[in-house]
Amino acid sequence: MISFALLLFIPLSLALKYLVGAGPIWLFLTGVVAVAILADWVRRATEQLAERAGSAVGGLLNVSFGSIAELVLALFVLAHGEADVVKAQITGSIIGTSLLGLGLAMLVGGLWRERQSFNRANTGLLSTLLILVVVALLLPAMFDIQAHTGMANTDAVDERLSIGASIVLLGLYGANLIFTLVTHRGVFAGDEPSGNSAWSLARSLTVLIVGTIFIAAESELVSDAVEATATLLQVSQAFLGVIVLALVGTSADLFAAVAFARQDRMSIVFSICIGSAIQMALVVAPILVLASWAIGHPMNLVFNPLELFAIAGAAFIVRAISADGETNWFEGMLLIGVYLLFGLAFYFVGA
Amino acid sequence: MISFALLLFIPLSLALKYLVGAGPIWLFLTGVVAVAILADWVRRATEQLAERAGSAVGGLLNVSFGSIAELVLALFVLAHGEADVVKAQITGSIIGTSLLGLGLAMLVGGLWRERQSFNRANTGLLSTLLILVVVALLLPAMFDIQAHTGMANTDAVDERLSIGASIVLLGLYGANLIFTLVTHRGVFAGDEPSGNSAWSLARSLTVLIVGTIFIAAESELVSDAVEATATLLQVSQAFLGVIVLALVGTSADLFAAVAFARQDRMSIVFSICIGSAIQMALVVAPILVLASWAIGHPMNLVFNPLELFAIAGAAFIVRAISADGETNWFEGMLLIGVYLLFGLAFYFVGA
Amino acid sequence: MISFALLLFIPLSLALKYLVGAGPIWLFLTGVVAVAILADWVRRATEQLAERAGSAVGGLLNVSFGSIAELVLALFVLAHGEADVVKAQITGSIIGTSLLGLGLAMLVGGLWRERQSFNRANTGLLSTLLILVVVALLLPAMFDIQAHTGMANTDAVDERLSIGASIVLLGLYGANLIFTLVTHRGVFAGDEPSGNSAWSLARSLTVLIVGTIFIAAESELVSDAVEATATLLQVSQAFLGVIVLALVGTSADLFAAVAFARQDRMSIVFSICIGSAIQMALVVAPILVLASWAIGHPMNLVFNPLELFAIAGAAFIVRAISADGETNWFEGMLLIGVYLLFGLAFYFVGA
């Protein structure tokens, strides 16, 4: 019932925009709430379809539509030429799921339990891919430092390297899908949540398609309002991107993670949170680079030092915490504390 | 007997200062030896009190007085406006315990044994907190780089971020105390050394209070002499801070660690060495930032690249060595070798 | 038979140089192939001698001649004053063995198997030494950054620090040999390949000595042609160093690693690939620094940011993959993908 009622945010935000002509803060706020709600619906439709389709096609569906809200939102922001805000959004999404999401889940799940266990074999792959994410996202920045000292037109080679790196990353992610869904699917099978009540095929497809269309409409509205909202709230656009826009796309994952943690199903929690961070870096970011090049607002993968540090710091602390196969409330608190530290830094950079 | 005889360094150094008017090198040398001896006495008094008090209050006592010598010494140096020397001291204390102290203990303990084992579950938490230390101390420097490219008055925001980060770190350390001393005390109980001969309560308190007062007196003497000593020895003040001042505060820990290693009690060795490094970063450094702000000689947490690299390098190599739950003489040698490498670098920077 | 036929490359390249007077690309290509073939022969001669000599002297032989081709080639390039190309070669050799070599071996070995296991105890030491490599090679660069902000003649202190660090690293490597070959040889004994057909002592020594002499002759030829080849192929000399020169010296290791992986002997694969990378950093690089100082073309250990990032990235991803004691084709693909990313970056830096 609640999730149906929340859908009222969609006409509300559209009405504020086109009928009332409300100020940008109202449009921004109602828009981001609407996107978050739609992302949750699309996530559920994808799950329903995935259960019908079997693990291979289902896995592919999850990959394609699991981050569709982040992708659409980022594309609209990119179309406004705000490549820096998109990079902030990617960063924020990675640390939002792997620090805040995972931390909240561990904290809530650990409050009434001495410890919670998870399957180390399955999280091992995720943990390794996190290191790939760090290497892949640091590379263009290191290249940029190096290139600056030796040549004139850095931007052009930054762009070429980013496109080349994006293709390699998409290839590696493709190989990862073949690995987890085809050649080694037995090892990774038990990972997915088992659905309790199935939707009809028609209903799933309708929610998926209509949801995605409305996400686009709301994303346009949000991306229009970002600049004015940042000015009015006296924060930087990058801060809005890294904290607010990033959490909009991933809030559905956050709620799902906390729910699974309360049921003591920590392997799924890791799958959702770390899987989402990995998909952001290895799928969404490369697609955005290629798309940006196509739509004429080129975005490279040169993240700034603070963003890179946040991503690398998140990866290393998640790896440290997950090494022993157990979690507890303090480890959750620690992840949230690190998220808070990064949040402070992003806030003061813009101040 | 020896430890009583060593107390003669205290009147000696004070006499050199106020009666003889000796040169700064003599004051510096006798002063640092006196602080080291007093730190050992205070450490023993704290242990005696902790054993009376039970694990929760005892743990709190260890936290409060375990690094009191480092803290008092740093406060006096800070009062001279030498924030850079204090940061060097913090760095040196972290690498001094986690590389030199742990390395010496592993080397001595491993000389006549093929391998020594320790409890991986207990060191796992210390190892995770080391990563938090690295993230927490790198953050202000990364912020500083980022802020420099976009704004005018970096110092003011560096200060604000450092204060904010200090509060978060103290909060996380508080949560860690609740975790190890209250909610999960059963897991961490066997960690502490069991005392063999107890002092009376009066004696413990007297040693604690009088020792701390004399530490303050000697620290003033040392901090007065740092600048002149550095000039006379033709080394930088930062080198004195990172190697000499840092080891003064932690030498008590170093001797204790080597003694426990010879008894093949490596879990306690890790507790002492890594615990001391963590306390330096998560308690002493934040308190110094807040105190520096109060006494009008503001110190931020922006460490320099070499210091940060030393701290991060120490953390990663300690984590690598402790991953398998065993130590041997070569791993000890390796830690000492890395300490030597950093020592060389700090020496040549000042040269 | 094939390996005998390949030896024809040696007279071919020499004839092209001294009889035909061929262009630099032909000299470069035939020269590097000849060095690669000779390196394989020297490797086999060393193995034969090592089996005669017992583990301690054999281990020492492997250390001395295992990287002789890399060392001789680098010395000739250094004599041309091309310190940057030598550093590129060192970097390329480290990532070539630990990413490309290990990756190819894992991929080929894993194609028809679900997983391959290796001895975690033995690889644990290699994995720890990889962290030492990262710390040791990052240190001079961090020092350089730090020194630049505070003093005038950075080059002189860079040189002094590099020499000091080289001595410490050689000392640590010596301690490692005592550890693996003397005090703990029981633990590491099963690591080495067992030879199936022994050469005579005379034959082994002849191949070793004559092979090394010809490596020197071909290395001179190659080093003469590097600059002109880079210009003609429109790539940077650094790119030639990091990709081509580096692979020449280590191709023998690469082929051996893939062969052992097909036989499912992954512990030996790790020994070869990671051992070679470690030897490059802890033996060859320090010797080159000391030799460079002696021959009057001083080379320090200040690697550039992209090189350092490649080495650190390789170390962390190898550690992540080897943490679980198992490999599969996807992990191999991942290492190759990361190598490809670095290759792209080195290519575009020179473009």
mmCIF file of N, CA, C and O in Angstrom, chain B residues 280-326:
data_model
loop_
_atom_site.group_PDB
_atom_site.id
_atom_site.type_symbol
_atom_site.label_atom_id
_atom_site.label_comp_id
_atom_site.label_asym_id
_atom_site.label_seq_id
_atom_site.Cartn_x
_atom_site.Cartn_y
_atom_site.Cartn_z
ATOM 1 N N MET B 280 47.333 6.225 18.953
ATOM 2 C CA MET B 280 48.006 7.460 18.537
ATOM 3 C C MET B 280 47.172 8.183 17.480
ATOM 4 O O MET B 280 47.000 9.404 17.553
ATOM 5 N N ALA B 281 46.677 7.434 16.508
ATOM 6 C CA ALA B 281 45.977 8.060 15.375
ATOM 7 C C ALA B 281 44.540 8.410 15.699
ATOM 8 O O ALA B 281 44.033 9.444 15.251
ATOM 9 N N LEU B 282 43.864 7.547 16.470
ATOM 10 C CA LEU B 282 42.429 7.755 16.674
ATOM 11 C C LEU B 282 42.103 8.467 17.978
ATOM 12 O O LEU B 282 40.966 8.880 18.191
ATOM 13 N N VAL B 283 43.078 8.600 18.900
ATOM 14 C CA VAL B 283 42.810 9.296 20.157
ATOM 15 C C VAL B 283 43.747 10.494 20.328
ATOM 16 O O VAL B 283 43.293 11.626 20.449
ATOM 17 N N VAL B 284 45.070 10.232 20.330
ATOM 18 C CA VAL B 284 46.007 11.314 20.626
ATOM 19 C C VAL B 284 45.942 12.418 19.561
ATOM 20 O O VAL B 284 45.828 13.602 19.894
ATOM 21 N N ALA B 285 45.989 12.029 18.270
ATOM 22 C CA ALA B 285 45.963 13.039 17.212
ATOM 23 C C ALA B 285 44.693 13.889 17.260
ATOM 24 O O ALA B 285 44.782 15.130 17.240
ATOM 25 N N PRO B 286 43.490 13.284 17.343
ATOM 26 C CA PRO B 286 42.288 14.124 17.432
ATOM 27 C C PRO B 286 42.276 15.030 18.665
ATOM 28 O O PRO B 286 41.881 16.196 18.577
ATOM 29 N N ILE B 287 42.722 14.502 19.826
ATOM 30 C CA ILE B 287 42.752 15.347 21.028
ATOM 31 C C ILE B 287 43.699 16.523 20.817
ATOM 32 O O ILE B 287 43.396 17.663 21.195
ATOM 33 N N LEU B 288 44.843 16.266 20.177
ATOM 34 C CA LEU B 288 45.792 17.358 19.916
ATOM 35 C C LEU B 288 45.179 18.418 19.003
ATOM 36 O O LEU B 288 45.396 19.612 19.200
ATOM 37 N N VAL B 289 44.416 17.966 17.989
ATOM 38 C CA VAL B 289 43.770 18.937 17.098
ATOM 39 C C VAL B 289 42.813 19.811 17.890
ATOM 40 O O VAL B 289 42.831 21.044 17.766
ATOM 41 N N LEU B 290 41.977 19.179 18.709
ATOM 42 C CA LEU B 290 41.006 19.956 19.487
ATOM 43 C C LEU B 290 41.719 20.846 20.510
ATOM 44 O O LEU B 290 41.362 22.015 20.687
ATOM 45 N N ALA B 291 42.766 20.308 21.156
ATOM 46 C CA ALA B 291 43.502 21.100 22.142
ATOM 47 C C ALA B 291 44.238 22.265 21.477
ATOM 48 O O ALA B 291 44.281 23.373 22.013
ATOM 49 N N SER B 292 44.794 22.007 20.301
ATOM 50 C CA SER B 292 45.561 23.040 19.604
ATOM 51 C C SER B 292 44.678 24.234 19.277
ATOM 52 O O SER B 292 45.099 25.384 19.287
ATOM 53 N N TRP B 293 43.426 23.927 18.993
ATOM 54 C CA TRP B 293 42.456 24.948 18.659
ATOM 55 C C TRP B 293 42.135 25.763 19.914
ATOM 56 O O TRP B 293 42.025 26.994 19.870
ATOM 57 N N ALA B 294 42.065 25.050 21.040
ATOM 58 C CA ALA B 294 41.750 25.720 22.304
ATOM 59 C C ALA B 294 42.900 26.609 22.773
ATOM 60 O O ALA B 294 42.674 27.701 23.295
ATOM 61 N N ILE B 295 44.160 26.151 22.602
ATOM 62 C CA ILE B 295 45.280 26.933 23.123
ATOM 63 C C ILE B 295 45.789 27.962 22.120
ATOM 64 O O ILE B 295 46.768 28.650 22.371
ATOM 65 N N GLY B 296 45.128 28.048 20.967
ATOM 66 C CA GLY B 296 45.466 29.127 20.038
ATOM 67 C C GLY B 296 46.683 28.870 19.156
ATOM 68 O O GLY B 296 47.192 29.787 18.517
ATOM 69 N N HIS B 297 47.180 27.628 19.156
ATOM 70 C CA HIS B 297 48.217 27.256 18.187
ATOM 71 C C HIS B 297 47.649 26.182 17.266
ATOM 72 O O HIS B 297 48.048 25.030 17.334
ATOM 73 N N PRO B 298 46.687 26.541 16.396
ATOM 74 C CA PRO B 298 45.934 25.525 15.657
ATOM 75 C C PRO B 298 46.821 24.552 14.876
ATOM 76 O O PRO B 298 47.764 24.964 14.204
ATOM 77 N N MET B 299 46.526 23.259 15.029
ATOM 78 C CA MET B 299 47.190 22.232 14.250
ATOM 79 C C MET B 299 46.121 21.482 13.466
ATOM 80 O O MET B 299 45.128 21.040 14.040
ATOM 81 N N ASN B 300 46.306 21.346 12.149
ATOM 82 C CA ASN B 300 45.356 20.542 11.389
ATOM 83 C C ASN B 300 45.909 19.127 11.238
ATOM 84 O O ASN B 300 46.969 18.794 11.762
ATOM 85 N N LEU B 301 45.178 18.281 10.528
ATOM 86 C CA LEU B 301 45.602 16.894 10.340
ATOM 87 C C LEU B 301 46.209 16.671 8.958
ATOM 88 O O LEU B 301 46.253 15.544 8.476
ATOM 89 N N VAL B 302 46.689 17.760 8.297
ATOM 90 C CA VAL B 302 47.267 17.618 6.959
ATOM 91 C C VAL B 302 48.729 17.181 7.091
ATOM 92 O O VAL B 302 49.630 18.000 7.226
ATOM 93 N N PHE B 303 48.941 15.875 7.055
ATOM 94 C CA PHE B 303 50.303 15.343 7.108
ATOM 95 C C PHE B 303 50.961 15.500 5.738
ATOM 96 O O PHE B 303 50.282 15.627 4.726
ATOM 97 N N ASN B 304 52.308 15.482 5.712
ATOM 98 C CA ASN B 304 52.971 15.630 4.420
ATOM 99 C C ASN B 304 53.090 14.272 3.714
ATOM 100 O O ASN B 304 52.906 13.224 4.332
ATOM 101 N N PRO B 305 53.337 14.294 2.385
ATOM 102 C CA PRO B 305 53.294 13.046 1.599
ATOM 103 C C PRO B 305 54.162 11.926 2.165
ATOM 104 O O PRO B 305 53.739 10.765 2.186
ATOM 105 N N LEU B 306 55.375 12.260 2.621
ATOM 106 C CA LEU B 306 56.274 11.228 3.118
ATOM 107 C C LEU B 306 55.731 10.598 4.402
ATOM 108 O O LEU B 306 55.798 9.373 4.599
ATOM 109 N N GLU B 307 55.171 11.446 5.285
ATOM 110 C CA GLU B 307 54.570 10.925 6.516
ATOM 111 C C GLU B 307 53.404 9.995 6.204
ATOM 112 O O GLU B 307 53.286 8.905 6.759
ATOM 113 N N LEU B 308 52.539 10.444 5.277
ATOM 114 C CA LEU B 308 51.371 9.635 4.921
ATOM 115 C C LEU B 308 51.793 8.314 4.309
ATOM 116 O O LEU B 308 51.207 7.266 4.585
ATOM 117 N N PHE B 309 52.814 8.384 3.464
ATOM 118 C CA PHE B 309 53.289 7.169 2.822
ATOM 119 C C PHE B 309 53.856 6.206 3.869
ATOM 120 O O PHE B 309 53.631 4.986 3.793
ATOM 121 N N ALA B 310 54.582 6.759 4.855
ATOM 122 C CA ALA B 310 55.136 5.909 5.908
ATOM 123 C C ALA B 310 54.020 5.212 6.686
ATOM 124 O O ALA B 310 54.078 4.010 6.960
ATOM 125 N N ILE B 311 52.968 5.975 7.014
ATOM 126 C CA ILE B 311 51.863 5.389 7.790
ATOM 127 C C ILE B 311 51.133 4.331 6.959
ATOM 128 O O ILE B 311 50.866 3.221 7.430
ATOM 129 N N ALA B 312 50.824 4.671 5.692
ATOM 130 C CA ALA B 312 50.101 3.718 4.840
ATOM 131 C C ALA B 312 50.964 2.491 4.564
ATOM 132 O O ALA B 312 50.485 1.352 4.612
ATOM 133 N N GLY B 313 52.252 2.721 4.285
ATOM 134 C CA GLY B 313 53.146 1.588 4.019
ATOM 135 C C GLY B 313 53.248 0.659 5.214
ATOM 136 O O GLY B 313 53.183 -0.566 5.067
ATOM 137 N N ALA B 314 53.374 1.247 6.412
ATOM 138 C CA ALA B 314 53.434 0.435 7.623
ATOM 139 C C ALA B 314 52.167 -0.397 7.779
ATOM 140 O O ALA B 314 52.211 -1.594 8.059
ATOM 141 N N ALA B 315 51.011 0.251 7.556
ATOM 142 C CA ALA B 315 49.737 -0.460 7.722
ATOM 143 C C ALA B 315 49.649 -1.639 6.760
ATOM 144 O O ALA B 315 49.277 -2.743 7.147
ATOM 145 N N PHE B 316 50.015 -1.425 5.485
ATOM 146 C CA PHE B 316 49.850 -2.489 4.503
ATOM 147 C C PHE B 316 50.822 -3.631 4.741
ATOM 148 O O PHE B 316 50.474 -4.795 4.580
ATOM 149 N N ILE B 317 52.043 -3.303 5.165
ATOM 150 C CA ILE B 317 52.999 -4.387 5.360
ATOM 151 C C ILE B 317 52.672 -5.162 6.643
ATOM 152 O O ILE B 317 52.815 -6.404 6.678
ATOM 153 N N VAL B 318 52.168 -4.477 7.666
ATOM 154 C CA VAL B 318 51.745 -5.203 8.869
ATOM 155 C C VAL B 318 50.566 -6.113 8.550
ATOM 156 O O VAL B 318 50.509 -7.273 8.978
ATOM 157 N N ARG B 319 49.612 -5.613 7.759
ATOM 158 C CA ARG B 319 48.465 -6.438 7.366
ATOM 159 C C ARG B 319 48.913 -7.664 6.572
ATOM 160 O O ARG B 319 48.413 -8.770 6.776
ATOM 161 N N ALA B 320 49.865 -7.458 5.654
ATOM 162 C CA ALA B 320 50.333 -8.580 4.835
ATOM 163 C C ALA B 320 50.978 -9.642 5.713
ATOM 164 O O ALA B 320 50.740 -10.843 5.539
ATOM 165 N N ILE B 321 51.791 -9.194 6.671
ATOM 166 C CA ILE B 321 52.524 -10.134 7.516
ATOM 167 C C ILE B 321 51.609 -10.865 8.490
ATOM 168 O O ILE B 321 51.813 -12.039 8.799
ATOM 169 N N SER B 322 50.550 -10.170 8.948
ATOM 170 C CA SER B 322 49.707 -10.786 9.966
ATOM 171 C C SER B 322 48.568 -11.607 9.369
ATOM 172 O O SER B 322 47.794 -12.218 10.089
ATOM 173 N N ALA B 323 48.474 -11.640 8.029
ATOM 174 C CA ALA B 323 47.332 -12.316 7.399
ATOM 175 C C ALA B 323 47.314 -13.811 7.686
ATOM 176 O O ALA B 323 46.256 -14.420 7.764
ATOM 177 N N ASP B 324 48.485 -14.430 7.835
ATOM 178 C CA ASP B 324 48.519 -15.887 7.972
ATOM 179 C C ASP B 324 48.549 -16.368 9.420
ATOM 180 O O ASP B 324 48.627 -17.583 9.664
ATOM 181 N N GLY B 325 48.505 -15.441 10.381
ATOM 182 C CA GLY B 325 48.430 -15.867 11.780
ATOM 183 C C GLY B 325 49.738 -16.408 12.333
ATOM 184 O O GLY B 325 49.758 -16.983 13.429
ATOM 185 N N GLU B 326 50.824 -16.238 11.586
ATOM 186 C CA GLU B 326 52.124 -16.724 12.055
ATOM 187 C C GLU B 326 53.199 -15.673 11.812
ATOM 188 O O GLU B 326 53.093 -14.868 10.889
#
